[in-house]
XYZ file of C-alpha atoms in Angstrom:
653
model
C 0.005 0.036 -0.029
C 1.229 3.460 -0.758
C 0.185 5.058 2.805
C 0.509 3.913 6.325
C -2.649 2.621 7.596
C -3.173 0.734 10.804
C -5.032 -2.687 10.850
C -8.246 -1.402 12.300
C -8.537 1.323 9.756
C -7.887 -1.168 6.990
C -10.503 -3.549 8.615
C -13.163 -0.696 8.599
C -12.499 0.276 4.966
C -12.815 -3.302 3.829
C -16.167 -3.559 5.647
C -17.262 -0.420 4.061
C -16.258 -1.732 0.576
C -18.546 -4.829 0.745
C -21.112 -3.094 -1.571
C -18.291 -1.405 -3.675
C -16.577 -2.789 -6.685
C -12.714 -3.428 -7.266
C -12.164 0.048 -8.529
C -13.726 1.724 -5.414
C -11.586 -0.550 -3.235
C -8.592 0.510 -4.966
C -9.437 4.078 -4.219
C -10.373 3.439 -0.665
C -7.057 1.570 -0.031
C -5.078 4.180 -1.877
C -3.951 1.657 -4.515
C -3.027 3.502 -7.671
C -5.817 3.856 -10.165
C -4.992 2.132 -13.410
C -7.331 2.645 -16.443
C -9.232 -0.655 -16.732
C -8.610 -0.621 -20.554
C -4.904 -0.925 -19.878
C -5.129 -4.286 -17.863
C -5.778 -7.570 -19.369
C -6.859 -10.732 -17.395
C -5.829 -14.107 -18.552
C -6.811 -17.516 -17.217
C -4.045 -20.088 -17.332
C -4.985 -23.893 -17.206
C -1.866 -25.902 -16.179
C -2.828 -29.373 -17.309
C 0.775 -30.817 -16.941
C 3.667 -31.425 -19.421
C 7.241 -30.648 -19.450
C 6.793 -26.969 -19.156
C 6.140 -27.242 -15.430
C 8.090 -30.383 -14.639
C 10.992 -30.422 -11.957
C 13.898 -32.710 -11.628
C 12.607 -35.389 -9.122
C 15.403 -38.039 -8.759
C 19.287 -38.025 -8.706
C 19.376 -39.269 -12.275
C 17.869 -35.870 -13.468
C 14.572 -37.382 -14.504
C 11.675 -34.820 -15.147
C 8.367 -35.235 -13.423
C 5.432 -33.068 -12.579
C 5.167 -31.877 -9.038
C 1.791 -30.752 -7.823
C 1.291 -27.168 -6.419
C 4.868 -26.188 -7.267
C 4.115 -23.790 -10.376
C 2.543 -20.812 -8.846
C 5.189 -20.382 -5.937
C 7.974 -20.864 -8.523
C 6.383 -18.363 -10.871
C 6.134 -15.696 -8.092
C 9.880 -16.125 -7.572
C 10.715 -15.514 -11.190
C 10.854 -11.819 -12.143
C 9.945 -12.424 -15.666
C 6.592 -14.024 -14.619
C 5.736 -11.875 -11.659
C 6.449 -8.322 -10.691
C 5.381 -7.705 -7.038
C 5.736 -4.021 -7.238
C 3.379 -3.899 -10.218
C 0.932 -6.250 -8.270
C 0.853 -3.869 -5.373
C 0.249 -1.043 -7.766
C -2.633 -2.301 -9.715
C -4.322 -4.944 -7.491
C -6.194 -5.059 -4.268
C -4.744 -7.387 -1.602
C -7.400 -9.930 -2.472
C -6.380 -9.941 -6.078
C -2.700 -10.092 -5.151
C -3.431 -13.533 -3.536
C -5.231 -14.873 -6.563
C -3.275 -13.415 -9.572
C 0.231 -12.930 -10.860
C 1.277 -10.153 -13.056
C 3.982 -9.749 -15.809
C 6.255 -6.803 -15.456
C 4.768 -3.582 -16.952
C 5.104 -3.533 -20.794
C 6.944 -0.555 -22.134
C 5.169 1.813 -24.288
C 7.076 0.694 -27.203
C 6.266 -3.011 -26.343
C 2.681 -2.326 -25.646
C 2.094 -0.617 -28.930
C 3.409 -3.958 -30.528
C 1.225 -5.910 -28.475
C -2.039 -4.329 -29.606
C -3.275 -1.284 -31.360
C -4.868 -0.293 -28.083
C -2.083 -0.403 -25.507
C -2.191 -3.012 -22.759
C 0.538 -2.256 -20.198
C -0.540 -4.922 -17.676
C -1.193 -8.662 -18.075
C -2.613 -10.100 -14.973
C -3.135 -13.952 -14.983
C -4.454 -16.709 -12.747
C -3.246 -20.131 -12.762
C -5.611 -23.107 -12.240
C -3.787 -26.343 -11.814
C -5.339 -29.607 -12.878
C -5.442 -32.599 -10.475
C -3.826 -34.803 -11.452
C -1.263 -33.281 -13.550
C -1.070 -35.255 -16.798
C 1.570 -36.292 -19.258
C 0.037 -35.357 -22.592
C 0.321 -39.005 -23.832
C -2.402 -39.932 -21.136
C -4.881 -37.218 -22.339
C -8.263 -38.373 -23.519
C -11.569 -36.944 -24.517
C -12.599 -36.506 -20.893
C -9.712 -34.193 -20.365
C -10.519 -32.094 -23.523
C -13.983 -31.780 -22.175
C -12.599 -30.659 -18.665
C -10.460 -27.945 -20.267
C -13.473 -26.758 -22.410
C -15.695 -26.537 -19.239
C -13.118 -24.622 -17.411
C -12.881 -22.080 -20.176
C -16.699 -21.831 -20.346
C -17.240 -21.329 -16.639
C -14.688 -18.580 -16.623
C -15.303 -17.016 -20.204
C -16.962 -13.761 -18.974
C -14.348 -12.937 -16.371
C -11.187 -13.228 -18.546
C -9.880 -11.603 -21.846
C -8.073 -14.648 -22.919
C -7.070 -18.196 -22.073
C -3.721 -20.064 -22.109
C -3.574 -23.836 -21.729
C -0.208 -25.289 -20.540
C -0.004 -28.764 -22.088
C 2.449 -31.414 -22.998
C 3.761 -31.469 -26.634
C 3.011 -35.054 -27.594
C -0.740 -34.641 -28.133
C -0.989 -30.797 -28.120
C -2.059 -30.801 -31.753
C -5.026 -33.090 -30.953
C -6.184 -31.058 -27.932
C -5.919 -27.760 -29.999
C -8.010 -29.439 -32.911
C -10.591 -30.728 -30.409
C -11.049 -27.500 -28.608
C -11.349 -25.640 -31.852
C -14.477 -27.527 -32.691
C -15.788 -27.987 -29.151
C -15.570 -24.204 -28.425
C -18.521 -22.634 -30.428
C -19.203 -19.083 -31.138
C -15.776 -18.276 -29.862
C -14.970 -14.547 -29.460
C -11.739 -14.522 -27.304
C -8.283 -16.002 -27.759
C -7.503 -19.620 -26.443
C -3.711 -20.497 -26.796
C -2.084 -23.870 -26.164
C 1.668 -23.882 -25.423
C 4.204 -26.076 -23.698
C 8.030 -26.635 -23.662
C 10.668 -29.172 -24.678
C 12.665 -28.071 -21.530
C 10.925 -26.992 -18.261
C 10.786 -23.196 -17.716
C 12.905 -23.552 -14.372
C 16.006 -24.847 -16.171
C 18.822 -22.364 -17.253
C 18.194 -23.272 -20.906
C 14.470 -23.397 -21.699
C 12.036 -22.691 -24.633
C 9.205 -22.707 -22.073
C 9.635 -19.172 -20.843
C 9.356 -17.434 -24.082
C 6.507 -19.784 -25.197
C 4.670 -19.070 -21.886
C 5.238 -15.216 -21.982
C 4.434 -14.872 -25.718
C 1.079 -16.845 -25.076
C 0.218 -14.539 -22.222
C 0.810 -11.421 -24.182
C -1.138 -12.584 -27.331
C -4.087 -13.841 -25.096
C -4.117 -10.595 -23.276
C -3.206 -8.077 -25.890
C -5.017 -9.345 -28.960
C -8.517 -10.167 -29.942
C -7.936 -13.277 -32.217
C -11.035 -15.444 -31.584
C -9.389 -18.690 -32.316
C -7.865 -21.754 -30.614
C -4.203 -21.398 -31.270
C -0.963 -22.962 -30.622
C 2.092 -20.918 -29.548
C 5.639 -22.405 -30.101
C 9.088 -21.034 -30.822
C 8.010 -17.418 -31.538
C 5.205 -18.579 -33.898
C 1.390 -18.681 -33.259
C -0.589 -21.076 -35.494
C -4.084 -21.987 -35.802
C -4.609 -24.870 -33.537
C -6.428 -27.271 -35.989
C -3.706 -26.641 -38.659
C -0.760 -27.785 -36.562
C 1.147 -30.866 -36.323
C 4.261 -32.043 -34.176
C 6.811 -32.821 -36.504
C 10.117 -32.823 -34.518
C 10.580 -34.429 -31.113
C 14.130 -33.056 -30.288
C 13.873 -29.483 -31.505
C 12.540 -26.148 -30.172
C 10.864 -25.949 -33.540
C 8.588 -28.838 -32.452
C 5.374 -27.840 -34.351
C 4.559 -26.640 -37.762
C 1.481 -25.708 -39.714
C 2.194 -27.406 -43.294
C -0.616 -25.822 -45.136
C -1.141 -22.423 -43.584
C 1.394 -19.841 -42.504
C 1.365 -18.567 -38.848
C -1.286 -16.355 -37.581
C 1.333 -14.396 -35.582
C 5.124 -14.095 -35.893
C 6.832 -12.985 -32.654
C 9.869 -11.272 -34.011
C 11.268 -7.967 -32.868
C 7.795 -6.627 -33.749
C 4.844 -8.834 -33.300
C 3.074 -9.387 -36.777
C -0.528 -10.569 -37.003
C -1.992 -11.764 -40.297
C -5.345 -10.203 -39.572
C -6.926 -11.055 -42.846
C -6.318 -14.707 -42.308
C -8.024 -14.657 -38.713
C -10.988 -17.008 -38.715
C -14.119 -15.412 -37.145
C -17.399 -17.392 -36.571
C -19.601 -14.730 -37.950
C -22.772 -15.595 -35.959
C -24.872 -13.968 -33.184
C -24.829 -16.718 -30.535
C -23.259 -16.629 -27.024
C -20.106 -18.748 -26.490
C -20.714 -22.355 -25.457
C -18.862 -25.775 -25.530
C -20.019 -28.914 -27.171
C -18.966 -31.874 -25.188
C -20.751 -34.835 -26.709
C -17.768 -36.259 -28.627
C -18.151 -39.599 -30.419
C -15.471 -42.117 -29.435
C -16.057 -44.539 -32.260
C -13.683 -42.907 -34.756
C -10.285 -43.872 -35.958
C -7.419 -43.202 -38.536
C -6.704 -45.862 -41.301
C -3.609 -45.346 -43.351
C -3.408 -47.369 -46.703
C -0.101 -48.982 -47.680
C 0.758 -51.090 -50.629
C -0.665 -54.706 -50.156
C -3.063 -53.847 -47.396
C -5.509 -56.732 -47.033
C -9.320 -56.670 -47.265
C -9.454 -58.525 -43.886
C -7.542 -55.720 -42.318
C -9.839 -53.062 -43.711
C -13.023 -54.942 -43.033
C -11.984 -55.400 -39.392
C -11.371 -51.848 -39.011
C -14.622 -50.794 -40.481
C -16.840 -53.081 -38.314
C -19.352 -51.815 -35.730
C -19.097 -49.842 -33.558
C -16.966 -47.766 -35.871
C -18.864 -44.729 -36.957
C -16.191 -42.493 -38.521
C -13.011 -43.056 -40.342
C -10.111 -40.818 -41.333
C -8.671 -42.567 -44.444
C -5.116 -41.544 -45.235
C -4.500 -42.174 -48.888
C -1.599 -41.569 -51.267
C -0.583 -38.306 -52.830
C -3.557 -36.098 -53.700
C -6.115 -38.496 -52.258
C -5.600 -41.542 -54.345
C -6.406 -45.273 -53.431
C -5.765 -48.445 -55.571
C -8.569 -48.290 -57.913
C -7.589 -51.728 -59.277
C -8.576 -53.265 -55.992
C -12.258 -53.980 -56.603
C -12.344 -55.820 -53.166
C -11.270 -52.727 -51.304
C -13.480 -50.208 -53.143
C -16.505 -52.508 -52.677
C -15.760 -52.734 -49.023
C -15.390 -49.061 -48.587
C -18.601 -48.398 -50.549
C -20.576 -50.863 -48.452
C -19.272 -49.201 -45.278
C -20.505 -45.831 -46.401
C -23.777 -47.183 -47.331
C -24.461 -48.676 -43.783
C -23.626 -45.411 -42.256
C -19.819 -45.219 -41.669
C -18.497 -41.640 -42.377
C -15.230 -41.864 -44.193
C -13.120 -38.765 -44.666
C -10.189 -38.825 -47.347
C -7.028 -36.875 -46.429
C -3.421 -37.226 -47.901
C -0.658 -39.055 -46.137
C 1.750 -36.244 -47.266
C 2.466 -33.555 -44.865
C 1.586 -30.781 -47.261
C -1.009 -30.626 -49.985
C -4.719 -31.318 -50.260
C -7.010 -34.163 -51.650
C -8.373 -33.507 -55.150
C -10.005 -35.541 -57.826
C -7.092 -35.067 -60.328
C -6.740 -38.740 -60.897
C -9.059 -41.570 -61.589
C -8.005 -43.226 -58.414
C -9.180 -40.239 -56.465
C -12.496 -40.134 -58.283
C -13.155 -43.821 -57.570
C -13.230 -43.070 -53.690
C -15.657 -40.166 -54.081
C -17.797 -42.481 -56.076
C -17.742 -44.851 -53.314
C -19.260 -42.262 -50.816
C -15.815 -41.026 -49.325
C -15.862 -37.341 -48.294
C -12.987 -35.214 -49.497
C -11.113 -33.799 -46.630
C -9.119 -31.043 -48.296
C -5.888 -30.193 -46.618
C -6.991 -31.254 -42.877
C -4.263 -32.632 -40.740
C -5.030 -36.047 -39.393
C -5.523 -34.571 -35.876
C -8.089 -31.941 -37.184
C -9.901 -34.621 -39.258
C -10.164 -36.988 -36.427
C -11.486 -34.439 -34.086
C -13.872 -32.954 -36.589
C -15.205 -36.484 -37.140
C -15.698 -36.858 -33.495
C -17.420 -33.507 -33.162
C -19.753 -33.959 -36.107
C -20.900 -37.450 -35.085
C -21.494 -36.012 -31.620
C -24.219 -33.660 -32.909
C -27.180 -35.694 -32.121
C -29.615 -33.400 -33.918
C -27.946 -33.499 -37.241
C -29.050 -35.754 -40.004
C -26.496 -38.003 -41.751
C -26.689 -35.729 -44.772
C -26.172 -32.664 -42.512
C -23.002 -34.427 -41.001
C -21.651 -35.227 -44.501
C -22.186 -31.641 -45.656
C -20.433 -30.173 -42.461
C -17.504 -32.595 -42.831
C -16.814 -31.287 -46.346
C -17.211 -27.669 -45.218
C -14.719 -25.490 -43.448
C -16.057 -24.742 -40.185
C -13.320 -23.676 -37.914
C -10.708 -22.778 -40.393
C -9.324 -26.324 -40.506
C -9.206 -26.553 -44.301
C -8.429 -24.277 -47.128
C -11.316 -23.014 -49.246
C -10.232 -22.311 -52.814
C -11.839 -19.265 -54.339
C -11.154 -17.207 -57.298
C -9.101 -14.151 -56.487
C -11.079 -11.014 -56.632
C -9.935 -7.449 -56.536
C -11.406 -4.410 -54.998
C -11.597 -0.746 -56.118
C -10.876 0.145 -52.569
C -7.575 -1.929 -52.760
C -6.374 -0.649 -56.051
C -7.814 2.883 -56.570
C -7.710 4.338 -53.115
C -4.808 2.601 -51.438
C -2.538 2.774 -54.393
C -3.557 6.319 -55.111
C -2.595 7.415 -51.447
C 0.610 5.319 -51.734
C 1.645 7.142 -54.834
C 0.935 10.500 -53.270
C 3.111 9.632 -50.204
C 5.900 8.194 -52.529
C 5.495 4.491 -51.095
C 6.799 1.810 -53.034
C 7.527 -1.419 -51.097
C 4.873 -4.053 -50.170
C 5.715 -3.396 -46.448
C 5.026 0.305 -46.740
C 1.716 -0.262 -48.643
C 0.703 -2.867 -46.041
C 1.433 -0.367 -43.195
C -0.586 2.220 -45.052
C -3.582 -0.273 -45.201
C -3.358 -0.912 -41.506
C -3.510 2.764 -40.789
C -6.363 3.600 -43.217
C -8.652 0.552 -43.024
C -9.899 1.000 -39.535
C -10.913 4.624 -40.185
C -12.611 3.652 -43.523
C -14.456 1.008 -41.836
C -15.788 3.284 -39.187
C -16.606 5.911 -41.767
C -18.425 3.356 -43.912
C -20.462 2.181 -40.780
C -21.327 5.776 -39.962
C -22.428 6.278 -43.556
C -24.451 3.111 -43.328
C -22.790 1.889 -46.494
C -22.678 -1.811 -46.459
C -21.210 -2.216 -50.068
C -18.280 -0.082 -48.948
C -17.721 -2.270 -45.942
C -17.875 -5.353 -48.098
C -15.268 -3.883 -50.517
C -12.921 -3.138 -47.641
C -13.201 -6.564 -46.090
C -12.702 -8.180 -49.515
C -9.518 -6.253 -49.847
C -8.091 -7.583 -46.622
C -9.433 -5.205 -43.941
C -10.013 -6.736 -40.427
C -13.598 -6.379 -39.401
C -12.519 -5.772 -35.793
C -9.605 -3.324 -36.648
C -9.320 -0.405 -34.216
C -8.742 3.209 -35.033
C -6.582 5.575 -33.055
C -9.444 5.840 -30.420
C -9.437 2.004 -30.128
C -13.017 2.051 -31.792
C -14.205 -0.388 -34.257
C -16.818 -0.122 -37.015
C -19.155 -2.172 -34.549
C -18.660 0.564 -31.952
C -19.755 3.268 -34.404
C -22.760 1.321 -35.745
C -23.989 0.664 -32.069
C -23.602 4.430 -31.245
C -25.924 5.072 -34.160
C -28.286 2.316 -33.181
C -28.259 0.979 -36.711
C -29.540 -2.620 -36.457
C -28.815 -3.473 -40.104
C -25.135 -2.473 -40.001
C -24.720 -4.034 -36.607
C -26.194 -7.418 -37.877
C -24.037 -7.264 -40.939
C -20.988 -6.777 -39.043
C -21.564 -9.441 -36.498
C -22.301 -11.689 -39.414
C -18.808 -10.945 -40.632
C -17.357 -11.861 -37.253
C -17.050 -8.525 -35.575
C -16.133 -8.792 -31.929
C -18.426 -7.709 -29.189
C -15.745 -7.891 -26.592
C -13.187 -5.144 -27.798
C -13.068 -2.168 -25.584
C -12.068 1.360 -26.910
C -9.593 3.669 -25.192
C -12.253 4.689 -22.700
C -12.838 1.077 -21.702
C -16.199 0.826 -23.423
C -17.292 -2.124 -25.599
C -19.991 -1.869 -28.402
C -22.684 -2.777 -25.900
C -22.012 0.625 -23.912
C -22.504 2.502 -27.325
C -25.809 0.694 -27.770
C -26.961 1.539 -24.272
C -26.096 5.102 -24.688
C -27.935 5.221 -28.124
C -30.952 3.659 -26.290
C -31.531 1.173 -29.136
C -33.106 -1.999 -27.514
C -33.004 -4.141 -30.620
C -29.236 -3.449 -31.065
C -28.742 -4.237 -27.291
C -30.545 -7.513 -27.556
C -28.536 -8.821 -30.467
C -25.329 -7.890 -28.791
C -26.328 -9.542 -25.574
C -27.555 -12.664 -27.591
C -24.057 -12.761 -29.189
C -22.330 -12.777 -25.749
C -21.728 -9.058 -24.975
C -21.327 -8.154 -21.384
C -21.228 -4.802 -19.660
C -17.642 -3.850 -18.888
C -18.583 -0.937 -16.558
C -18.217 -1.453 -12.804
C -21.478 -1.673 -10.980
C -20.910 1.474 -9.181
C -20.512 3.455 -12.493
C -23.647 1.886 -13.857
C -25.403 2.879 -10.728
C -24.410 6.511 -11.147
C -25.902 6.372 -14.778
C -29.079 4.847 -13.506
C -29.531 7.411 -10.802
C -28.928 10.220 -13.036
C -31.602 8.719 -15.396
C -33.983 8.328 -12.499
C -33.393 11.985 -11.370
C -34.108 13.217 -14.952
C -37.080 11.038 -15.502
C -35.094 9.197 -18.401
C -37.027 6.020 -18.526
C -35.594 4.979 -22.048
C -32.001 5.015 -20.488
C -33.123 2.808 -17.651
C -34.803 0.332 -20.045
C -31.621 0.441 -22.133
C -29.522 -0.676 -19.143
C -31.910 -3.194 -17.959
C -31.926 -4.789 -21.489
C -28.100 -4.886 -21.429
C -28.095 -6.811 -18.160
C -27.538 -4.186 -15.589
C -28.595 -4.983 -12.093
C -31.282 -2.531 -10.968
C -29.904 -2.756 -7.418
C -26.540 -1.341 -8.446
C -25.628 1.105 -5.712
C -23.341 4.242 -5.945
C -20.721 5.533 -3.498
C -23.373 6.214 -1.003
C -25.129 2.831 -1.504
C -28.062 4.776 -3.157
C -29.878 2.938 -5.988
C -31.916 4.257 -8.871
C -35.063 3.405 -6.798
C -33.881 5.598 -4.016
C -33.489 8.542 -6.550
C -36.796 7.895 -8.322
C -38.643 7.868 -5.026
C -36.919 11.038 -3.860
C -37.946 12.682 -7.168
C -41.283 11.197 -7.100
C -40.942 9.537 -10.301
C -43.929 7.163 -10.484
C -43.425 5.498 -13.800
C -39.843 4.842 -13.192
C -40.552 3.445 -9.772
C -42.967 1.004 -11.147
C -40.545 -0.029 -13.948
C -37.675 -0.502 -11.509
C -39.715 -2.555 -9.026
C -41.069 -4.693 -11.948
C -37.309 -5.198 -12.934
C -36.292 -6.548 -9.617
C -35.400 -3.463 -7.746
C -35.608 -3.887 -3.931
C -37.567 -1.333 -2.031
C -35.790 -2.124 1.342
C -32.311 -1.741 0.127
C -30.417 0.559 2.518
C -28.050 3.330 1.625
C -25.059 4.378 3.553
C -27.320 6.385 5.793
C -29.552 3.441 6.601
C -32.497 4.802 4.460
C -34.332 2.451 2.090
C -36.600 3.709 -0.850
C -39.606 2.797 1.159
C -38.471 4.806 4.268
C -37.624 7.537 1.984
C -41.235 7.675 0.586
C -42.573 7.416 4.031
C -40.553 10.412 5.335
C -41.377 12.502 2.086
C -45.032 11.718 2.406
C -45.256 10.136 -0.958
C -48.183 7.916 0.007
C -48.922 6.768 -3.608
C -45.299 5.322 -3.896
C -45.699 3.598 -0.524
C -48.703 1.820 -1.996
C -46.918 1.048 -5.139
C -43.997 -0.596 -3.088
C -46.242 -2.205 -0.586
C -49.534 -2.994 -2.446
C -50.579 -5.637 0.108
C -50.245 -3.495 3.231
C -47.384 -2.667 5.612
C -43.912 -3.911 4.724
C -42.087 -6.472 6.779
C -39.748 -4.991 9.437
C -36.643 -6.662 7.969
C -35.432 -7.779 4.722
C -32.042 -9.079 3.487
C -30.271 -8.095 0.400
C -28.455 -10.467 -1.901
C -24.831 -10.883 -0.821
C -25.530 -8.699 2.295
C -24.559 -9.997 5.744
C -26.726 -7.672 7.763
C -30.610 -7.388 7.476
C -31.940 -4.028 6.407
C -34.144 -2.490 8.992
C -37.304 -0.650 7.706
C -38.314 2.471 9.410
């Protein structure tokens, strides 16, 4: 703490802060006030693996040691800065969270367009800690549910995982996590982070920075200064720090001196549903690799019930021996009796195509082409699709052939945009820019503002042109605002729906700490608020700040603002610094309609402010008998009532 305070005073202040939020606690305890938008919160799930292992025997063998990671991380200055923790966190938060050293202005500008100086993170350790070779579907489900239960509280998620099956877990989570709007990053190490030589330190810190500083709504895998799409990775080297690669797709992020994000390549779900996880995974799936001379009996045994889905690894661009009528007949029979078979290549790079007659023969036998999916992605996708109980067989086949999480390359004709060629190149010529890097930097600078301008002008064709030429739908301008912020501030449902359909993030906060939902509330547009909440938006303001706005609305008879806050999920019992609620103010100002609405929305007439007054007692003292009857339509109120999360009953005068 920054001032001397005796224990009794500290205890009194903490009791006073029971109804206050974390920001108010920081002020009361003289903790430095840090803008909320400059702090990111990341949840770290430590499942096991080499990254956290310690030497457990005299021969130098590594093994996981329960409950040792957090104490060790606290002792390493790279992973925890105690001075920063005291500056930005309450005492309770210091017990729960660790925090990276403050990022410099230069570094934070590399982390994100909107600066994040502080990365706070909480480590949740699994019990037992697992070697990734022992991972199974139940462990994938456990990880997914942990993320789901904490999704609203954190800005991003990091999963510490063993390397052997990390690509499988990354692929599985990419399908299990539906309507994802926040980053989930898996990482690990070839050497534990506590060793003098370790790749784990860079992998872990890089993952924390990306998870906290970037809004990349994908499941990713971070290793050796590269961040890959999770369902595009394979482990291809067991003895190198470059353990993982993405054979058919470049990295999403390159962690060089500057951090480079391939924003046009970021996969966005583009729907308006809340985040959820699908945990019903089919276990009756497997991988069958063809080889010269494979017998019919081998294939027949593999395709027998209870097998429901098979990843068939074929030669080259998806070829199988078409002169083996026995095999083709058997495969055709299996697809007819309901086994889903997906064809992928045995090659590390390349995709399945019907360029040869041998490939056409498989498609004619009912085999589904799997494009350039990795074996890990194809297997996990089969398990996910077969677990969708409400899907018909035709729907499952359709979804297996479709790119649903960025797991396969979709080949489309290259299209040019007038925005790209006329405007960008015209400005580049004016500024005497010539290199590809310079023109790329110009696009990064112009696109966010052009998107915001197009949203303000309600010009959907212009937005489409910008997106088709490589603009990021969630790109932020110099104020940290996106096109979705602008559309919500105007209350334009058509533009908002269009942007959400293109994958715009409802979670991004501008430089004031406001997400698009705040803009929608301030514009008092209920339909826009509803679609944002449906998509998973949550109010970023502290309850005490919301309470001030509600109280002001009640004082000025602004029922529409109160309706907007309620639609956005605000608690109508939020209290200001004097513990006064909007109902207190509405009663004091004799706002009958607002009192009725607040009561119908869950406001409590017995909530006491810091002076011990409830809205009911205020109405009684002021002689507002009509309001007393509204609050107590069935006669006198009970003598005592207890508020939610309150330890003491509130007495009614």
